[in-house]
PDB file of C-alpha atoms in Angstrom:
ATOM      1  CA  UNK A   1       0.411   8.596   6.282  1.00 60.00           C
ATOM      2  CA  UNK A   2       0.752  12.484   6.100  1.00 58.00           C
ATOM      3  CA  UNK A   3       4.599  12.729   7.392  1.00 74.00           C
ATOM      4  CA  UNK A   4       7.610  10.023   7.487  1.00 84.00           C
ATOM      5  CA  UNK A   5       9.021   9.551  11.450  1.00 89.00           C
ATOM      6  CA  UNK A   6      12.547   8.096  11.947  1.00 90.00           C
ATOM      7  CA  UNK A   7      11.462   7.468  15.506  1.00 90.00           C
ATOM      8  CA  UNK A   8       9.123   4.770  14.497  1.00 90.00           C
ATOM      9  CA  UNK A   9      11.335   3.493  11.931  1.00 90.00           C
ATOM     10  CA  UNK A  10      13.670   3.058  14.321  1.00 89.00           C
ATOM     11  CA  UNK A  11      11.759   2.016  16.693  1.00 89.00           C
ATOM     12  CA  UNK A  12       9.933  -0.580  14.720  1.00 89.00           C
ATOM     13  CA  UNK A  13      13.012  -2.292  12.784  1.00 85.00           C
ATOM     14  CA  UNK A  14      14.396  -2.566  16.884  1.00 88.00           C
ATOM     15  CA  UNK A  15      11.124  -4.127  17.222  1.00 86.00           C
ATOM     16  CA  UNK A  16      11.615  -6.788  14.629  1.00 85.00           C
ATOM     17  CA  UNK A  17      14.679  -8.040  15.735  1.00 83.00           C
ATOM     18  CA  UNK A  18      13.314  -8.067  19.568  1.00 82.00           C
ATOM     19  CA  UNK A  19      10.631 -10.490  18.404  1.00 78.00           C
ATOM     20  CA  UNK A  20      13.190 -13.255  16.908  1.00 65.00           C
ATOM     21  CA  UNK A  21      13.765 -11.841  13.517  1.00 56.00           C
ATOM     22  CA  UNK A  22      17.590 -13.158  12.677  1.00 52.00           C
ATOM     23  CA  UNK A  23      19.384 -10.971   9.568  1.00 46.00           C
ATOM     24  CA  UNK A  24      22.599 -12.304  10.135  1.00 46.00           C
ATOM     25  CA  UNK A  25      25.059  -9.922   8.376  1.00 42.00           C
ATOM     26  CA  UNK A  26      22.789  -9.328   5.357  1.00 48.00           C
ATOM     27  CA  UNK A  27      19.889  -7.047   5.571  1.00 53.00           C
ATOM     28  CA  UNK A  28      16.456  -8.620   6.257  1.00 78.00           C
ATOM     29  CA  UNK A  29      13.611  -8.066   3.844  1.00 90.00           C
ATOM     30  CA  UNK A  30      11.147  -7.980   7.217  1.00 92.00           C
ATOM     31  CA  UNK A  31      12.743  -5.428   9.053  1.00 92.00           C
ATOM     32  CA  UNK A  32      12.841  -3.200   6.589  1.00 93.00           C
ATOM     33  CA  UNK A  33       9.333  -3.407   5.390  1.00 95.00           C
ATOM     34  CA  UNK A  34       8.549  -3.078   9.136  1.00 95.00           C
ATOM     35  CA  UNK A  35      10.278   0.504   9.325  1.00 94.00           C
ATOM     36  CA  UNK A  36       8.974   1.560   6.479  1.00 95.00           C
ATOM     37  CA  UNK A  37       5.402   0.540   7.915  1.00 95.00           C
ATOM     38  CA  UNK A  38       5.651   2.590  10.848  1.00 95.00           C
ATOM     39  CA  UNK A  39       8.113   4.970   9.547  1.00 95.00           C
ATOM     40  CA  UNK A  40       5.345   6.428   6.630  1.00 94.00           C
ATOM     41  CA  UNK A  41       2.419   6.394  10.267  1.00 94.00           C
ATOM     42  CA  UNK A  42       0.427   3.062   8.281  1.00 95.00           C
ATOM     43  CA  UNK A  43      -3.126   2.839   9.984  1.00 96.00           C
ATOM     44  CA  UNK A  44      -3.980   0.210   7.870  1.00 96.00           C
ATOM     45  CA  UNK A  45      -1.684  -2.477   6.895  1.00 97.00           C
ATOM     46  CA  UNK A  46      -3.196  -5.737   4.757  1.00 97.00           C
ATOM     47  CA  UNK A  47       0.145  -8.339   4.014  1.00 97.00           C
ATOM     48  CA  UNK A  48      -1.410 -11.386   1.790  1.00 97.00           C
ATOM     49  CA  UNK A  49       0.737 -14.472   2.399  1.00 95.00           C
ATOM     50  CA  UNK A  50       1.630 -17.250  -0.612  1.00 93.00           C
ATOM     51  CA  UNK A  51       1.471 -19.917   2.684  1.00 94.00           C
ATOM     52  CA  UNK A  52       1.310 -19.360   6.517  1.00 93.00           C
ATOM     53  CA  UNK A  53       1.907 -16.129   8.090  1.00 93.00           C
ATOM     54  CA  UNK A  54       5.464 -15.064   7.805  1.00 91.00           C
ATOM     55  CA  UNK A  55       7.836 -13.178   9.120  1.00 91.00           C
ATOM     56  CA  UNK A  56       6.404  -9.860   6.746  1.00 94.00           C
ATOM     57  CA  UNK A  57       3.131 -10.429   8.989  1.00 94.00           C
ATOM     58  CA  UNK A  58       5.999 -10.500  12.174  1.00 92.00           C
ATOM     59  CA  UNK A  59       7.515  -7.034  10.820  1.00 94.00           C
ATOM     60  CA  UNK A  60       4.278  -5.293  10.499  1.00 95.00           C
ATOM     61  CA  UNK A  61       2.806  -6.293  13.991  1.00 94.00           C
ATOM     62  CA  UNK A  62       5.817  -4.483  15.057  1.00 94.00           C
ATOM     63  CA  UNK A  63       4.734  -2.048  12.624  1.00 95.00           C
ATOM     64  CA  UNK A  64       1.252  -1.938  13.869  1.00 95.00           C
ATOM     65  CA  UNK A  65       2.142  -1.564  17.878  1.00 93.00           C
ATOM     66  CA  UNK A  66       4.848   1.975  17.099  1.00 94.00           C
ATOM     67  CA  UNK A  67       2.204   3.197  14.379  1.00 95.00           C
ATOM     68  CA  UNK A  68      -1.360   2.061  16.612  1.00 94.00           C
ATOM     69  CA  UNK A  69      -2.491   0.409  13.965  1.00 95.00           C
ATOM     70  CA  UNK A  70      -4.688  -2.085  12.077  1.00 96.00           C
ATOM     71  CA  UNK A  71      -3.476  -5.080  10.524  1.00 96.00           C
ATOM     72  CA  UNK A  72      -4.963  -7.567   8.593  1.00 97.00           C
ATOM     73  CA  UNK A  73      -3.150 -10.624   7.597  1.00 97.00           C
ATOM     74  CA  UNK A  74      -4.939 -13.229   4.104  1.00 97.00           C
ATOM     75  CA  UNK A  75      -4.011 -16.431   3.723  1.00 96.00           C
ATOM     76  CA  UNK A  76      -5.401 -19.148   1.220  1.00 92.00           C
ATOM     77  CA  UNK A  77      -6.893 -21.708   3.350  1.00 94.00           C
ATOM     78  CA  UNK A  78      -8.546 -22.872   6.880  1.00 95.00           C
ATOM     79  CA  UNK A  79      -4.999 -25.442   7.450  1.00 95.00           C
ATOM     80  CA  UNK A  80      -2.613 -21.575   6.402  1.00 95.00           C
ATOM     81  CA  UNK A  81      -5.529 -20.515   8.655  1.00 95.00           C
ATOM     82  CA  UNK A  82      -4.751 -22.471  11.534  1.00 95.00           C
ATOM     83  CA  UNK A  83      -1.159 -22.675  11.476  1.00 95.00           C
ATOM     84  CA  UNK A  84      -0.661 -18.743  11.346  1.00 94.00           C
ATOM     85  CA  UNK A  85      -3.167 -18.128  14.545  1.00 93.00           C
ATOM     86  CA  UNK A  86      -0.953 -21.197  16.311  1.00 93.00           C
ATOM     87  CA  UNK A  87       2.630 -19.487  15.224  1.00 88.00           C
ATOM     88  CA  UNK A  88       1.109 -15.601  15.899  1.00 89.00           C
ATOM     89  CA  UNK A  89      -0.792 -16.786  18.908  1.00 86.00           C
ATOM     90  CA  UNK A  90      -1.602 -12.807  21.289  1.00 80.00           C
ATOM     91  CA  UNK A  91      -0.537 -10.844  18.472  1.00 84.00           C
ATOM     92  CA  UNK A  92      -3.345  -8.055  17.150  1.00 87.00           C
ATOM     93  CA  UNK A  93      -3.703  -9.672  14.236  1.00 94.00           C
ATOM     94  CA  UNK A  94      -7.147 -10.047  12.270  1.00 95.00           C
ATOM     95  CA  UNK A  95      -6.685 -13.363   9.839  1.00 96.00           C
ATOM     96  CA  UNK A  96      -8.671 -13.785   7.143  1.00 96.00           C
ATOM     97  CA  UNK A  97      -9.205 -16.662   4.448  1.00 96.00           C
ATOM     98  CA  UNK A  98      -9.908 -15.411   0.855  1.00 95.00           C
ATOM     99  CA  UNK A  99      -8.463 -14.258  -2.383  1.00 94.00           C
ATOM    100  CA  UNK A 100      -6.352 -11.332  -2.272  1.00 94.00           C
ATOM    101  CA  UNK A 101      -6.676  -9.345  -5.251  1.00 92.00           C
ATOM    102  CA  UNK A 102     -10.820  -9.663  -4.295  1.00 93.00           C
ATOM    103  CA  UNK A 103     -10.481  -8.840  -0.255  1.00 95.00           C
ATOM    104  CA  UNK A 104      -7.797  -6.060  -1.925  1.00 92.00           C
ATOM    105  CA  UNK A 105      -9.941  -4.078  -4.378  1.00 89.00           C
ATOM    106  CA  UNK A 106     -13.163  -4.517  -1.714  1.00 90.00           C
ATOM    107  CA  UNK A 107     -12.957  -4.871   1.675  1.00 90.00           C
ATOM    108  CA  UNK A 108      -9.526  -3.613   2.004  1.00 93.00           C
ATOM    109  CA  UNK A 109      -9.007  -1.220  -0.552  1.00 89.00           C
ATOM    110  CA  UNK A 110      -8.769   1.713   1.962  1.00 90.00           C
ATOM    111  CA  UNK A 111      -5.569  -0.144   3.282  1.00 94.00           C
ATOM    112  CA  UNK A 112      -2.814   2.607   3.413  1.00 94.00           C
ATOM    113  CA  UNK A 113       0.461  -0.081   3.363  1.00 96.00           C
ATOM    114  CA  UNK A 114      -0.003  -3.251   1.457  1.00 95.00           C
ATOM    115  CA  UNK A 115       2.678  -6.422   1.371  1.00 96.00           C
ATOM    116  CA  UNK A 116       2.051  -8.869  -1.579  1.00 95.00           C
ATOM    117  CA  UNK A 117       3.653 -12.482  -1.355  1.00 95.00           C
ATOM    118  CA  UNK A 118       5.223 -12.694  -4.673  1.00 92.00           C
ATOM    119  CA  UNK A 119       4.575 -16.498  -4.133  1.00 92.00           C
ATOM    120  CA  UNK A 120       1.361 -15.919  -4.864  1.00 92.00           C
ATOM    121  CA  UNK A 121      -0.586 -16.863  -7.664  1.00 86.00           C
ATOM    122  CA  UNK A 122      -0.676 -14.154  -9.975  1.00 85.00           C
ATOM    123  CA  UNK A 123       1.161 -11.703  -7.494  1.00 88.00           C
ATOM    124  CA  UNK A 124       1.613  -9.102 -10.300  1.00 86.00           C
ATOM    125  CA  UNK A 125      -2.063  -8.768 -11.481  1.00 87.00           C
ATOM    126  CA  UNK A 126      -2.719  -8.202  -8.006  1.00 88.00           C
ATOM    127  CA  UNK A 127       0.299  -5.015  -7.185  1.00 85.00           C
ATOM    128  CA  UNK A 128      -1.486  -4.373 -10.850  1.00 84.00           C
ATOM    129  CA  UNK A 129      -4.768  -3.527 -10.028  1.00 85.00           C
ATOM    130  CA  UNK A 130      -3.540  -1.574  -6.959  1.00 84.00           C
ATOM    131  CA  UNK A 131      -1.331   0.793  -8.932  1.00 78.00           C
ATOM    132  CA  UNK A 132      -4.702   1.648 -10.733  1.00 76.00           C
ATOM    133  CA  UNK A 133      -6.709   2.916  -7.769  1.00 64.00           C
ATOM    134  CA  UNK A 134      -6.690   6.691  -6.248  1.00 60.00           C
ATOM    135  CA  UNK A 135      -5.939   6.041  -2.962  1.00 71.00           C
ATOM    136  CA  UNK A 136      -2.663   7.347  -1.676  1.00 83.00           C
ATOM    137  CA  UNK A 137      -0.819   4.208  -0.116  1.00 88.00           C
ATOM    138  CA  UNK A 138       2.589   1.822  -0.639  1.00 93.00           C
ATOM    139  CA  UNK A 139       2.749  -1.205  -2.214  1.00 93.00           C
ATOM    140  CA  UNK A 140       5.204  -4.566  -1.772  1.00 94.00           C
ATOM    141  CA  UNK A 141       6.225  -7.188  -3.441  1.00 92.00           C
ATOM    142  CA  UNK A 142       8.457  -9.782  -1.240  1.00 93.00           C
ATOM    143  CA  UNK A 143      10.346 -12.787  -1.943  1.00 92.00           C
ATOM    144  CA  UNK A 144      10.783 -11.066  -5.389  1.00 89.00           C
ATOM    145  CA  UNK A 145      13.861 -13.319  -6.661  1.00 87.00           C
ATOM    146  CA  UNK A 146      11.541 -16.677  -5.548  1.00 80.00           C
ATOM    147  CA  UNK A 147       9.996 -16.045  -9.438  1.00 68.00           C
ATOM    148  CA  UNK A 148      12.440 -14.996 -12.259  1.00 64.00           C
ATOM    149  CA  UNK A 149       9.389 -12.940 -13.624  1.00 54.00           C
ATOM    150  CA  UNK A 150      11.063  -9.936 -12.059  1.00 55.00           C
ATOM    151  CA  UNK A 151      12.821  -9.900 -14.628  1.00 59.00           C
ATOM    152  CA  UNK A 152      11.235  -8.692 -16.949  1.00 59.00           C
ATOM    153  CA  UNK A 153       8.383  -7.314 -14.793  1.00 60.00           C
ATOM    154  CA  UNK A 154       5.623  -4.962 -16.386  1.00 62.00           C
ATOM    155  CA  UNK A 155       5.283  -3.446 -13.101  1.00 65.00           C
ATOM    156  CA  UNK A 156       5.755  -0.055 -11.942  1.00 70.00           C
ATOM    157  CA  UNK A 157       8.094  -0.898  -9.069  1.00 77.00           C
ATOM    158  CA  UNK A 158      11.407  -0.425  -7.378  1.00 81.00           C
ATOM    159  CA  UNK A 159      13.436  -3.234  -6.637  1.00 85.00           C
ATOM    160  CA  UNK A 160      15.515  -3.758  -3.996  1.00 88.00           C
ATOM    161  CA  UNK A 161      17.997  -6.420  -3.727  1.00 89.00           C
ATOM    162  CA  UNK A 162      17.062  -6.711   0.463  1.00 90.00           C
ATOM    163  CA  UNK A 163      16.377 -10.004   1.624  1.00 88.00           C
ATOM    164  CA  UNK A 164      14.998 -12.231  -0.816  1.00 89.00           C
ATOM    165  CA  UNK A 165      14.464  -9.290  -3.199  1.00 90.00           C
ATOM    166  CA  UNK A 166      11.596  -6.176  -2.633  1.00 91.00           C
ATOM    167  CA  UNK A 167       9.036  -4.661  -4.954  1.00 89.00           C
ATOM    168  CA  UNK A 168       7.792  -1.069  -3.759  1.00 91.00           C
ATOM    169  CA  UNK A 169       5.769   1.422  -5.015  1.00 88.00           C
ATOM    170  CA  UNK A 170       3.955   4.196  -3.639  1.00 87.00           C
ATOM    171  CA  UNK A 171       0.705   5.467  -4.567  1.00 80.00           C
ATOM    172  CA  UNK A 172      -0.110   8.967  -4.397  1.00 74.00           C
ATOM    173  CA  UNK A 173      -4.489   9.506  -4.819  1.00 64.00           C
ATOM    174  CA  UNK A 174      -5.880  10.539  -7.521  1.00 56.00           C
ATOM    175  CA  UNK A 175      -6.870  14.863  -6.993  1.00 58.00           C
ATOM    176  CA  UNK A 176     -10.354  15.122  -8.967  1.00 55.00           C
ATOM    177  CA  UNK A 177     -10.768  18.630 -10.059  1.00 53.00           C
ATOM    178  CA  UNK A 178     -14.237  20.511  -9.198  1.00 62.00           C
ATOM    179  CA  UNK A 179     -15.984  23.188 -11.653  1.00 60.00           C
ATOM    180  CA  UNK A 180     -18.837  25.168 -11.619  1.00 59.00           C
ATOM    181  CA  UNK A 181     -20.268  27.546 -13.958  1.00 63.00           C
ATOM    182  CA  UNK A 182     -20.497  31.476 -14.415  1.00 66.00           C
ATOM    183  CA  UNK A 183     -22.505  33.495 -16.001  1.00 66.00           C
ATOM    184  CA  UNK A 184     -21.557  36.924 -16.677  1.00 68.00           C
ATOM    185  CA  UNK A 185     -23.435  39.708 -18.375  1.00 68.00           C
ATOM    186  CA  UNK A 186     -21.746  42.884 -20.553  1.00 68.00           C
ATOM    187  CA  UNK A 187     -23.196  45.292 -19.139  1.00 70.00           C
ATOM    188  CA  UNK A 188     -22.559  47.605 -22.917  1.00 72.00           C
ATOM    189  CA  UNK A 189     -24.380  44.524 -25.155  1.00 73.00           C
ATOM    190  CA  UNK A 190     -26.526  42.701 -22.571  1.00 67.00           C
ATOM    191  CA  UNK A 191     -24.917  39.899 -23.581  1.00 72.00           C
ATOM    192  CA  UNK A 192     -24.729  36.584 -21.139  1.00 64.00           C
ATOM    193  CA  UNK A 193     -21.020  35.071 -21.648  1.00 60.00           C
ATOM    194  CA  UNK A 194     -20.987  31.540 -19.412  1.00 65.00           C
ATOM    195  CA  UNK A 195     -17.831  30.263 -18.270  1.00 60.00           C
ATOM    196  CA  UNK A 196     -16.768  26.845 -16.724  1.00 62.00           C
ATOM    197  CA  UNK A 197     -14.517  27.176 -13.514  1.00 63.00           C
ATOM    198  CA  UNK A 198     -12.263  24.839 -12.806  1.00 62.00           C
ATOM    199  CA  UNK A 199      -9.773  24.130  -9.449  1.00 56.00           C
ATOM    200  CA  UNK A 200      -7.318  22.660  -9.788  1.00 48.00           C
ATOM    201  CA  UNK A 201      -4.657  21.989  -7.068  1.00 48.00           C
ATOM    202  CA  UNK A 202      -5.189  25.346  -5.335  1.00 45.00           C
ATOM    203  CA  UNK A 203      -5.388  27.404  -9.288  1.00 42.00           C
ATOM    204  CA  UNK A 204      -8.184  28.412 -10.660  1.00 43.00           C
ATOM    205  CA  UNK A 205      -8.760  28.240 -14.892  1.00 41.00           C
ATOM    206  CA  UNK A 206     -11.669  29.470 -16.740  1.00 42.00           C
ATOM    207  CA  UNK A 207     -12.478  28.081 -19.817  1.00 43.00           C
ATOM    208  CA  UNK A 208     -15.272  29.252 -21.860  1.00 44.00           C
TER     209      UNK A 208
END
């Protein structure tokens, strides 16, 4: 997600509309999510659904078609898996069953766009753990208004009154500083001085 593409965002938005998601007169969360993912050129998208794959999964399919990215849909069990495959038959989407919290922390930790259904049990814990990771990514919690907890949520997110409510946060990658030791010899006294040179964000910081 190195740049913002208005063209990708617009095309993904229109693709989502053409795929049958009706918004009426109100802003639709799925269309917004699709535009957000595609506009940020997301290459590895994951959606964790509280039940059968929903309109957010469809929206990310549209975004992936625009960016050429990969999309994975996590569902809870075999019943949800069967119904999800039936509803999204023919789409380029990978389905997997299991615990979303564990999968996002292991197999899919490199994903750069994640959508979490707030109907999932412990969705706040999942989002909170994702915020602690060092990868650069966007995390969206959808169906936020379905849970009263959003009113007093400790999550560092921005609540958008779009659709059923979206909790949006952008996580920046943690930059690790590099350092090395330098030995200088005083030509006059012969004394050795040892310094640690730490490089951070293009600057060299010297410490004795």
